[in-house]
Amino acid sequence: MPLCMTREKIGSPEALNSLAGRLKERAGGRKMVSVCLGTGCRAEGSGEVYEAIREAVGELGLEDEVIVMGSGCHGLCALGPLVILTPDDIFYPKVSPEDATEIIEKSVIGSQPVDRLLYKTGGKTCRCQSEVPFYGRQERIVLGLNGIVDPHMIEDYIREGGYQSLAEVLYKYPPEDVVSEISASGLRGRGGGGFPTGRKWESCRAVETEDGKFVICNADEGDPGAFMDRSIMEANPHTVIEGMVIGAYAVGAEEGYIYIRKEYPLALNTLQCALEQARDYGLLGHDILGSGRDFEINVARGGGAFVCGESTALTASIEGRVGEPGAKHIHTTESGLWGRPTVLNNVETWANVPEIIKRGSRWFASIGSEGSKGTKVFSLVGAIKNTGLIEVPMGITLREIIEDIGGGMAGNHGFKAVQTGGPSGGCIPADHLDMKVDFDSLIEVGSMMGSGGMIVMDESSCMVDVARYFLDFLRTESCGKCTPCRDGTEQMFMILDRICRGKAGEDELGKLEEIAELVRETSLCKLGSSAPNPVLSTLRFFRDEYEAHIRDKKCPAGVCSALIEFSIDQEKCVCCGRCANECPVDCIAGTAGKPPAKASEEDHQEGKVGEPFLIDVQECVKCGSCFDVCPTDAVEKK
Amino acid sequence: MSEIHFNINGKEVTCRRDEMLLDVALRHGIDIPAPCHHFALPEDYGACRLCLVEIEEERWTGVDAACTYPVREKCIAVRTDTEEVRRYRQLNLQLLLARCPESESVRDLARSMDVEASRFPGIQRQNSDCILCGLCVNVCENLIGAGAIGFVGRGAERRVAAPFDEPASQCIGCGACAEVCPTNAIKTIETEDERTIKPFSPPLKLVKCPECGKGCMTEKQLEFMKTQLGNKSDVLAGCPACKVRRRAQEFAAVLRGKE
Ligand SMILES: Cc1cc2nc3c(=O)[nH]c(=O)nc-3n(C[C@H](O)[C@H](O)[C@H](O)COP(=O)(O)O)c2cc1C
Ligand code: SF4
Ligand code: SF4
C-alpha cells in the first residue's frame, strides 16, 4: 500500500479511533487482491503469482485503484496458490502467474468471476470463500483477519479495529476486571495443557512483588509438521502483541518475551517488523496510548529442541542456561523467569485475548463445548482431500472435520485412525469419529489436544509402525536428564522396533506396558510423562495389530517390510515385464510377451507368447517398486 | 519461616516450608536410595528417579521424586515403602543396570533393592559406568566454579564431556567430580609430577610442596584459587599434610612456651 505516513505516537483512545477512521476512509472503494504468501502456497509458487498480479496492475496503470496484498495463510493449503478479491468476494484456488491479467481485467475491473478458475466440488461451482465446504464449517476468531490484513502493515490491523481492546482495557478496566473477563470467557491454554488462562493470570496478578513480573509468549512450536502458531505470527502478528500487552497490564508486568523457534526466520522477521511499528505508534514501550503504563517485548530465539517448549526448559533457555526441564512444584506464576512471577502462554492463547475483550466473555463462552470454549486452530494433514490450516469451534466432531472440512479420504483406502496432539498424542479409531473434539474428550480416549496437530491415516497405515515412528522422535528429543524418559523411551522404542521386525517374543507386550506405565508415572517433565501415549493409545484400540506382528509375524497393513512378502498372481500377470524393469535387485524373472491365456496358435508359432513373472523372495528387498508399477495389480503384498 | 508438620510412614515430622522432602526424610533416619543426591550440593537435580515416594496432598496423591519436592502446607503424608514405589524404583534401577551392567556401585544398589539382573537389553553407548546423575557437572559448575564439563547429546546418547569432546581446557584438576561421582566413573590418576582427571582432563602439572616435596595440587588449581582468594592466597602454600604438621608444631611451641 503506497501509504506515505509517518508513524507518530498515538496519545489516547480517541486518537486511535480517528486514525482507524481515516484508514478506513482511505481504503474504502479500493479493490483488493489478496495473494496468500503462507508457507503452503509459497511452496506452490504463490510468490510468482503475487509478482505477476502486481505487474499486471502496473501495466494497466491501476496502482491507485487496486491494492495487491501478500497475506498470511488462508488455510486451504492443498489448493494453493490462493487468491481472494475484495470487495467482490471472489475466491480462486490454484492460480498460476499466467492467470494474472485475466483476473485483473475481468474480475477486478469488471467484477465478474473467471469461471474456469473458480473452485468446483461435487458438481457445484463456488464463487466465494464461504461457499467452499472447507471454509463452511469453520469459525474464524484467531484466523479471522488472515487474508484481510497485510502482516507488515500495522495500519491494516488498526483499520480493522486492532488495538481498540487494549485502549478499552487501559482506560476503562482495572487489572482485576480484565482477569475476571478472561476467566469468565473460559479460555484455556492452546499450547497443549489446556490450563484455564484466567486462573493462571489471577495467580500471577495476586503475587505482590517489587521486583517485576514477566509475560512470555511460547512460540517454540516444536511438534513436527505443525504450523498453527507460525501461521498466526506470519499472518497477523499484532493480535499476539496486543494480547500480550493486555495480559501484561492485567497481571502487572512491564517486560515480556516472545520465545520463537529457531527455524522460523519469516515469522521472526514479521514479528520484529510488527513490534517496531507498534513501538512507533506508542502501542508498546513507554507510556502506552498515553496511559502512563510501560511494557516492552523482547524476542528470544529458541534453543532448537522440542523440549525447549516445556515451560521450565523455556525459561532456563531465556535466562541463558541449558534448555532443560527442572522439577516444577512451585508454579511459574509464583517463580518463573529469573525467579519472578511469570505468565507463560501459547501464541494462539494470546491471539484470542483481544477478540474476547472486544466481543465480551459471554460471546466467547457461547462458542464451544461444556469445558472447552472458543475455537481451536488445527493443522489438518494426512490421507484426506483438503489439507490445510483450519479453525473450528470446540466440540465439533471428528467426523465433521474429516468429512465436511477435509473433504473425506483422498485415496482409495478407507479411514483407519486420526492422530491428534502432536508426537505424544494418541490415535483415535473409526468408532470414535462422532466424539467431540475438545480438551476433555480427547484425554478420555487416551489422546490429547496438544497444540493442534491432526493427522488422518487410512488403512495403509500400520499402527505399530506409527507408534514406533513417534517413539523414535520422542526418544531422540528426550533431553536425557531423567532415567525413565531417557532409557525407558529407548527401551520402548527397541521393543517396538523388534515387533515391527517380527523379532519380538510373546512376553514383550507386557514389558512394553510395564515400562510405559513407569515412564508416564515417574518422569521429571511432561515430555516423559506423555511419551507413552502413542503406544498406549494404539495398544488400546489396535491391540490385535500388535498381536498379529508378534504371534503370526504378519503386518496386516502391509507396511513393516520384514513381515511382508511380495508375490505375483500368475493368473493376473499380463507378462508386460514392467516389474522386472523396475526391480532394483533384478530378482524378478519371466518373459515379456502375450499372456499365455490370451495367446493364439499363431502367437505361439511366432514365439510371441510370454511367461508370467515370478519374484525370488530370497533376493527381494521389499522396496515395493513392482507393486507400484504393475498395471493389473498382479503383485500381491502379504 | 513457617514450620510444616506432616507424617512419613505414619511418623510425625516437622520441617521448614520449602525444605526438600528427601532432606527431611534422611534427617529423620528414613532410608531412601538417592545416588544423585549429595549433601555438599545445595540443589538436587532430580535425574535418577530412585528416591520416589508416594505423596498424599490435600487434592492429589501420587508418586514423585523426594529430592526435588519442596514441602508445603498441602503435604499431608508420605509413604516411602508402598508396593508401587518399590516397583517403580526397581524398574528405574533395572534401566540403569541395562546402561551400566559392569558398575559395582549400581550392582550393589541393585542388590540392596532386591534386583537381581536387568530384564532389559543393554543400551551401552559410551562403555562407561556413568549413570548420568549430574553430580560432577553440578559440583564443577556451582561449587568449584570452573564449569569445565557439561552434558552433551540428547536421549540415550547423553553423556558428560568437556566442550567439543576435547580434553577439558577449563579443568583445573581439583578432582571434586571424581569425589562426588557415585559410581566411580571418574578417576583421579596421579603420578609423581602429574594428575589426570579421567576421562576429562589432559595431564596437569603438580605443584610440589616446599616442605615435603610431594605433589599437592595442580598448577592450574593453584592459579585458580589464587585469583579467587586474592591477598589471602598465602594460606595455599604447602600440602595439606605439611600444613597440619606445621600447625601442630606451632601449637606445641605455644604450649611449651606456657609451661
Ligand atoms: C515437551 C513439551 C513441549 C512443549 N512445546 C510447546 C510449544 O512448542 N508451544 C507451546 O505453546 N507450548 C508447549 N508446551 C506447553 C508449555 O509447557 C506450556 O504449558 C504452554 O506454553 C502454556 O501456555 P498455554 O497455557 O497458553 O497453553 C510444551 C510442553 C512440553 C512438555
Ligand atoms: S522427562 Fe525426559 S525431557 Fe523431561 S527431564 Fe526427564 S529426560 Fe528430560
Ligand atoms: S560421571 Fe559420575 S557424577 Fe558425573 S554424571 Fe556420571 S555418575 Fe554422575
mmCIF file of N, CA, C and O in Angstrom, chain B residues 85-148:
data_model
loop_
_atom_site.group_PDB
_atom_site.id
_atom_site.type_symbol
_atom_site.label_atom_id
_atom_site.label_comp_id
_atom_site.label_asym_id
_atom_site.label_seq_id
_atom_site.Cartn_x
_atom_site.Cartn_y
_atom_site.Cartn_z
ATOM 1 N N VAL B 85 5.735 -47.886 44.871
ATOM 2 C CA VAL B 85 7.013 -47.175 44.993
ATOM 3 C C VAL B 85 8.167 -48.141 44.771
ATOM 4 O O VAL B 85 9.095 -47.868 44.012
ATOM 5 N N ARG B 86 8.070 -49.314 45.408
ATOM 6 C CA ARG B 86 9.156 -50.283 45.280
ATOM 7 C C ARG B 86 9.302 -50.743 43.821
ATOM 8 O O ARG B 86 10.399 -50.836 43.283
ATOM 9 N N ARG B 87 8.159 -50.984 43.184
ATOM 10 C CA ARG B 87 8.190 -51.476 41.802
ATOM 11 C C ARG B 87 8.808 -50.428 40.866
ATOM 12 O O ARG B 87 9.660 -50.740 40.038
ATOM 13 N N TYR B 88 8.387 -49.181 41.018
ATOM 14 C CA TYR B 88 8.941 -48.134 40.150
ATOM 15 C C TYR B 88 10.441 -47.938 40.376
ATOM 16 O O TYR B 88 11.214 -47.790 39.438
ATOM 17 N N ARG B 89 10.832 -47.946 41.644
ATOM 18 C CA ARG B 89 12.271 -47.790 41.927
ATOM 19 C C ARG B 89 13.054 -48.927 41.293
ATOM 20 O O ARG B 89 14.095 -48.723 40.676
ATOM 21 N N GLN B 90 12.527 -50.148 41.456
ATOM 22 C CA GLN B 90 13.241 -51.307 40.913
ATOM 23 C C GLN B 90 13.345 -51.232 39.396
ATOM 24 O O GLN B 90 14.389 -51.535 38.818
ATOM 25 N N LEU B 91 12.253 -50.786 38.760
ATOM 26 C CA LEU B 91 12.280 -50.696 37.290
ATOM 27 C C LEU B 91 13.287 -49.654 36.827
ATOM 28 O O LEU B 91 14.038 -49.867 35.873
ATOM 29 N N ASN B 92 13.298 -48.497 37.480
ATOM 30 C CA ASN B 92 14.278 -47.476 37.099
ATOM 31 C C ASN B 92 15.694 -47.986 37.312
ATOM 32 O O ASN B 92 16.597 -47.706 36.525
ATOM 33 N N LEU B 93 15.876 -48.751 38.381
ATOM 34 C CA LEU B 93 17.200 -49.296 38.622
ATOM 35 C C LEU B 93 17.567 -50.307 37.541
ATOM 36 O O LEU B 93 18.716 -50.386 37.105
ATOM 37 N N GLN B 94 16.581 -51.078 37.090
ATOM 38 C CA GLN B 94 16.858 -52.014 36.001
ATOM 39 C C GLN B 94 17.276 -51.279 34.743
ATOM 40 O O GLN B 94 18.121 -51.746 33.981
ATOM 41 N N LEU B 95 16.676 -50.116 34.517
ATOM 42 C CA LEU B 95 17.071 -49.320 33.350
ATOM 43 C C LEU B 95 18.521 -48.861 33.503
ATOM 44 O O LEU B 95 19.300 -48.902 32.548
ATOM 45 N N LEU B 96 18.894 -48.443 34.709
ATOM 46 C CA LEU B 96 20.284 -48.017 34.931
ATOM 47 C C LEU B 96 21.243 -49.191 34.814
ATOM 48 O O LEU B 96 22.350 -49.062 34.296
ATOM 49 N N LEU B 97 20.766 -50.345 35.260
ATOM 50 C CA LEU B 97 21.592 -51.542 35.187
ATOM 51 C C LEU B 97 21.823 -51.949 33.729
ATOM 52 O O LEU B 97 22.892 -52.437 33.368
ATOM 53 N N ALA B 98 20.814 -51.729 32.892
ATOM 54 C CA ALA B 98 20.974 -52.035 31.470
ATOM 55 C C ALA B 98 21.995 -51.083 30.845
ATOM 56 O O ALA B 98 22.646 -51.409 29.859
ATOM 57 N N ARG B 99 22.112 -49.905 31.423
ATOM 58 C CA ARG B 99 23.067 -48.912 30.929
ATOM 59 C C ARG B 99 24.477 -49.199 31.437
ATOM 60 O O ARG B 99 25.447 -49.066 30.701
ATOM 61 N N CYS B 100 24.577 -49.566 32.717
ATOM 62 C CA CYS B 100 25.895 -49.789 33.326
ATOM 63 C C CYS B 100 25.982 -51.173 33.968
ATOM 64 O O CYS B 100 26.051 -51.290 35.192
ATOM 65 N N PRO B 101 25.955 -52.234 33.156
ATOM 66 C CA PRO B 101 25.919 -53.577 33.740
ATOM 67 C C PRO B 101 27.177 -53.916 34.533
ATOM 68 O O PRO B 101 27.151 -54.767 35.395
ATOM 69 N N GLU B 102 28.276 -53.219 34.230
ATOM 70 C CA GLU B 102 29.545 -53.563 34.879
ATOM 71 C C GLU B 102 29.770 -52.818 36.189
ATOM 72 O O GLU B 102 30.676 -53.153 36.939
ATOM 73 N N SER B 103 28.981 -51.790 36.421
ATOM 74 C CA SER B 103 29.287 -50.938 37.562
ATOM 75 C C SER B 103 29.017 -51.631 38.891
ATOM 76 O O SER B 103 27.904 -52.077 39.168
ATOM 77 N N GLU B 104 30.051 -51.692 39.712
ATOM 78 C CA GLU B 104 29.921 -52.308 41.034
ATOM 79 C C GLU B 104 28.897 -51.556 41.880
ATOM 80 O O GLU B 104 28.050 -52.156 42.536
ATOM 81 N N SER B 105 28.971 -50.234 41.858
ATOM 82 C CA SER B 105 28.073 -49.453 42.713
ATOM 83 C C SER B 105 26.623 -49.664 42.320
ATOM 84 O O SER B 105 25.754 -49.776 43.171
ATOM 85 N N VAL B 106 26.370 -49.708 41.007
ATOM 86 C CA VAL B 106 24.986 -49.909 40.578
ATOM 87 C C VAL B 106 24.528 -51.311 40.968
ATOM 88 O O VAL B 106 23.407 -51.510 41.417
ATOM 89 N N ARG B 107 25.432 -52.261 40.837
ATOM 90 C CA ARG B 107 25.058 -53.631 41.205
ATOM 91 C C ARG B 107 24.804 -53.765 42.697
ATOM 92 O O ARG B 107 23.889 -54.465 43.127
ATOM 93 N N ASP B 108 25.626 -53.058 43.495
ATOM 94 C CA ASP B 108 25.410 -53.074 44.945
ATOM 95 C C ASP B 108 24.042 -52.493 45.277
ATOM 96 O O ASP B 108 23.287 -53.040 46.066
ATOM 97 N N LEU B 109 23.766 -51.378 44.635
ATOM 98 C CA LEU B 109 22.491 -50.708 44.872
ATOM 99 C C LEU B 109 21.342 -51.641 44.490
ATOM 100 O O LEU B 109 20.338 -51.754 45.190
ATOM 101 N N ALA B 110 21.535 -52.328 43.362
ATOM 102 C CA ALA B 110 20.506 -53.253 42.888
ATOM 103 C C ALA B 110 20.258 -54.340 43.914
ATOM 104 O O ALA B 110 19.116 -54.631 44.271
ATOM 105 N N ARG B 111 21.330 -54.915 44.408
ATOM 106 C CA ARG B 111 21.183 -55.982 45.417
ATOM 107 C C ARG B 111 20.430 -55.467 46.631
ATOM 108 O O ARG B 111 19.539 -56.130 47.149
ATOM 109 N N SER B 112 20.758 -54.235 47.034
ATOM 110 C CA SER B 112 20.092 -53.701 48.227
ATOM 111 C C SER B 112 18.612 -53.450 47.985
ATOM 112 O O SER B 112 17.834 -53.268 48.904
ATOM 113 N N MET B 113 18.235 -53.417 46.696
ATOM 114 C CA MET B 113 16.822 -53.193 46.385
ATOM 115 C C MET B 113 16.171 -54.445 45.802
ATOM 116 O O MET B 113 15.139 -54.361 45.129
ATOM 117 N N ASP B 114 16.776 -55.588 46.072
ATOM 118 C CA ASP B 114 16.251 -56.888 45.620
ATOM 119 C C ASP B 114 16.121 -57.000 44.109
ATOM 120 O O ASP B 114 15.205 -57.641 43.591
ATOM 121 N N VAL B 115 17.016 -56.358 43.386
ATOM 122 C CA VAL B 115 17.006 -56.510 41.939
ATOM 123 C C VAL B 115 18.193 -57.393 41.577
ATOM 124 O O VAL B 115 19.333 -57.086 41.929
ATOM 125 N N GLU B 116 17.902 -58.496 40.917
ATOM 126 C CA GLU B 116 18.975 -59.429 40.569
ATOM 127 C C GLU B 116 19.716 -58.961 39.332
ATOM 128 O O GLU B 116 20.876 -58.613 39.367
ATOM 129 N N ALA B 117 18.983 -58.944 38.227
ATOM 130 C CA ALA B 117 19.612 -58.535 36.977
ATOM 131 C C ALA B 117 18.589 -57.722 36.203
ATOM 132 O O ALA B 117 17.410 -57.770 36.506
ATOM 133 N N SER B 118 19.048 -56.988 35.217
ATOM 134 C CA SER B 118 18.114 -56.206 34.435
ATOM 135 C C SER B 118 17.357 -57.108 33.483
ATOM 136 O O SER B 118 17.915 -58.049 32.920
ATOM 137 N N ARG B 119 16.058 -56.836 33.329
ATOM 138 C CA ARG B 119 15.303 -57.596 32.341
ATOM 139 C C ARG B 119 15.375 -56.934 30.982
ATOM 140 O O ARG B 119 14.754 -57.371 30.031
ATOM 141 N N PHE B 120 16.133 -55.872 30.895
ATOM 142 C CA PHE B 120 16.197 -55.146 29.630
ATOM 143 C C PHE B 120 17.555 -55.324 28.976
ATOM 144 O O PHE B 120 18.565 -55.405 29.656
ATOM 145 N N PRO B 121 17.568 -55.351 27.655
ATOM 146 C CA PRO B 121 18.854 -55.480 26.968
ATOM 147 C C PRO B 121 19.697 -54.236 27.190
ATOM 148 O O PRO B 121 19.167 -53.159 27.450
ATOM 149 N N GLY B 122 20.986 -54.385 27.127
ATOM 150 C CA GLY B 122 21.899 -53.257 27.362
ATOM 151 C C GLY B 122 21.710 -52.155 26.345
ATOM 152 O O GLY B 122 21.392 -52.403 25.183
ATOM 153 N N ILE B 123 21.867 -50.923 26.800
ATOM 154 C CA ILE B 123 21.876 -49.825 25.828
ATOM 155 C C ILE B 123 23.172 -49.055 25.983
ATOM 156 O O ILE B 123 23.214 -47.852 25.912
ATOM 157 N N GLN B 124 24.224 -49.822 26.250
ATOM 158 C CA GLN B 124 25.528 -49.207 26.423
ATOM 159 C C GLN B 124 25.924 -48.428 25.185
ATOM 160 O O GLN B 124 25.949 -48.958 24.096
ATOM 161 N N ARG B 125 26.204 -47.176 25.358
ATOM 162 C CA ARG B 125 26.642 -46.373 24.225
ATOM 163 C C ARG B 125 28.077 -45.911 24.425
ATOM 164 O O ARG B 125 28.858 -45.844 23.510
ATOM 165 N N GLN B 126 28.397 -45.559 25.662
ATOM 166 C CA GLN B 126 29.701 -44.957 25.894
ATOM 167 C C GLN B 126 30.651 -45.891 26.630
ATOM 168 O O GLN B 126 31.763 -45.516 26.945
ATOM 169 N N ASN B 127 30.151 -47.099 26.945
ATOM 170 C CA ASN B 127 31.000 -48.014 27.652
ATOM 171 C C ASN B 127 31.557 -47.393 28.928
ATOM 172 O O ASN B 127 32.748 -47.359 29.161
ATOM 173 N N SER B 128 30.672 -46.885 29.716
ATOM 174 C CA SER B 128 31.125 -46.201 30.913
ATOM 175 C C SER B 128 30.205 -46.565 32.063
ATOM 176 O O SER B 128 29.104 -47.060 31.867
ATOM 177 N N ASP B 129 30.658 -46.307 33.282
ATOM 178 C CA ASP B 129 29.838 -46.598 34.450
ATOM 179 C C ASP B 129 28.961 -45.422 34.838
ATOM 180 O O ASP B 129 28.350 -45.414 35.899
ATOM 181 N N CYS B 130 28.928 -44.411 34.005
ATOM 182 C CA CYS B 130 28.191 -43.189 34.341
ATOM 183 C C CYS B 130 26.680 -43.433 34.310
ATOM 184 O O CYS B 130 26.151 -43.979 33.356
ATOM 185 N N ILE B 131 26.005 -43.027 35.368
ATOM 186 C CA ILE B 131 24.539 -43.134 35.381
ATOM 187 C C ILE B 131 23.884 -41.778 35.099
ATOM 188 O O ILE B 131 22.682 -41.596 35.294
ATOM 189 N N LEU B 132 24.666 -40.819 34.670
ATOM 190 C CA LEU B 132 24.158 -39.501 34.274
ATOM 191 C C LEU B 132 23.428 -38.778 35.408
ATOM 192 O O LEU B 132 22.429 -38.092 35.182
ATOM 193 N N CYS B 133 23.948 -38.935 36.613
ATOM 194 C CA CYS B 133 23.287 -38.335 37.766
ATOM 195 C C CYS B 133 23.479 -36.825 37.805
ATOM 196 O O CYS B 133 22.714 -36.113 38.448
ATOM 197 N N GLY B 134 24.546 -36.332 37.171
ATOM 198 C CA GLY B 134 24.736 -34.885 37.092
ATOM 199 C C GLY B 134 25.529 -34.278 38.238
ATOM 200 O O GLY B 134 25.785 -33.072 38.247
ATOM 201 N N LEU B 135 25.949 -35.097 39.206
ATOM 202 C CA LEU B 135 26.668 -34.529 40.355
ATOM 203 C C LEU B 135 27.970 -33.848 39.933
ATOM 204 O O LEU B 135 28.288 -32.759 40.410
ATOM 205 N N CYS B 136 28.706 -34.500 39.028
ATOM 206 C CA CYS B 136 30.005 -33.949 38.641
ATOM 207 C C CYS B 136 29.844 -32.604 37.946
ATOM 208 O O CYS B 136 30.569 -31.648 38.239
ATOM 209 N N VAL B 137 28.861 -32.526 37.050
ATOM 210 C CA VAL B 137 28.630 -31.283 36.313
ATOM 211 C C VAL B 137 28.239 -30.181 37.299
ATOM 212 O O VAL B 137 28.745 -29.062 37.259
ATOM 213 N N ASN B 138 27.362 -30.545 38.215
ATOM 214 C CA ASN B 138 26.864 -29.626 39.217
ATOM 215 C C ASN B 138 27.988 -29.105 40.116
ATOM 216 O O ASN B 138 28.124 -27.900 40.339
ATOM 217 N N VAL B 139 28.831 -30.018 40.606
ATOM 218 C CA VAL B 139 29.888 -29.598 41.536
ATOM 219 C C VAL B 139 30.912 -28.717 40.818
ATOM 220 O O VAL B 139 31.371 -27.705 41.342
ATOM 221 N N CYS B 140 31.244 -29.099 39.581
ATOM 222 C CA CYS B 140 32.256 -28.348 38.827
ATOM 223 C C CYS B 140 31.767 -26.942 38.504
ATOM 224 O O CYS B 140 32.496 -25.970 38.622
ATOM 225 N N GLU B 141 30.493 -26.864 38.146
ATOM 226 C CA GLU B 141 29.921 -25.574 37.766
ATOM 227 C C GLU B 141 29.612 -24.708 38.990
ATOM 228 O O GLU B 141 29.982 -23.543 39.063
ATOM 229 N N ASN B 142 28.931 -25.307 39.965
ATOM 230 C CA ASN B 142 28.351 -24.495 41.033
ATOM 231 C C ASN B 142 29.164 -24.407 42.319
ATOM 232 O O ASN B 142 29.054 -23.425 43.036
ATOM 233 N N LEU B 143 29.968 -25.427 42.624
ATOM 234 C CA LEU B 143 30.771 -25.318 43.845
ATOM 235 C C LEU B 143 32.184 -24.857 43.540
ATOM 236 O O LEU B 143 32.705 -23.947 44.157
ATOM 237 N N ILE B 144 32.802 -25.502 42.539
ATOM 238 C CA ILE B 144 34.172 -25.122 42.191
ATOM 239 C C ILE B 144 34.169 -23.842 41.365
ATOM 240 O O ILE B 144 34.977 -22.954 41.549
ATOM 241 N N GLY B 145 33.207 -23.767 40.444
ATOM 242 C CA GLY B 145 33.126 -22.577 39.608
ATOM 243 C C GLY B 145 33.983 -22.657 38.361
ATOM 244 O O GLY B 145 34.223 -21.658 37.690
ATOM 245 N N ALA B 146 34.438 -23.860 38.015
ATOM 246 C CA ALA B 146 35.281 -23.991 36.829
ATOM 247 C C ALA B 146 34.441 -24.192 35.570
ATOM 248 O O ALA B 146 34.782 -23.719 34.495
ATOM 249 N N GLY B 147 33.322 -24.895 35.687
ATOM 250 C CA GLY B 147 32.460 -25.137 34.529
ATOM 251 C C GLY B 147 33.178 -25.843 33.400
ATOM 252 O O GLY B 147 33.022 -25.499 32.232
ATOM 253 N N ALA B 148 33.983 -26.846 33.750
ATOM 254 C CA ALA B 148 34.803 -27.497 32.729
ATOM 255 C C ALA B 148 34.065 -28.582 31.961
ATOM 256 O O ALA B 148 34.420 -28.909 30.836
#
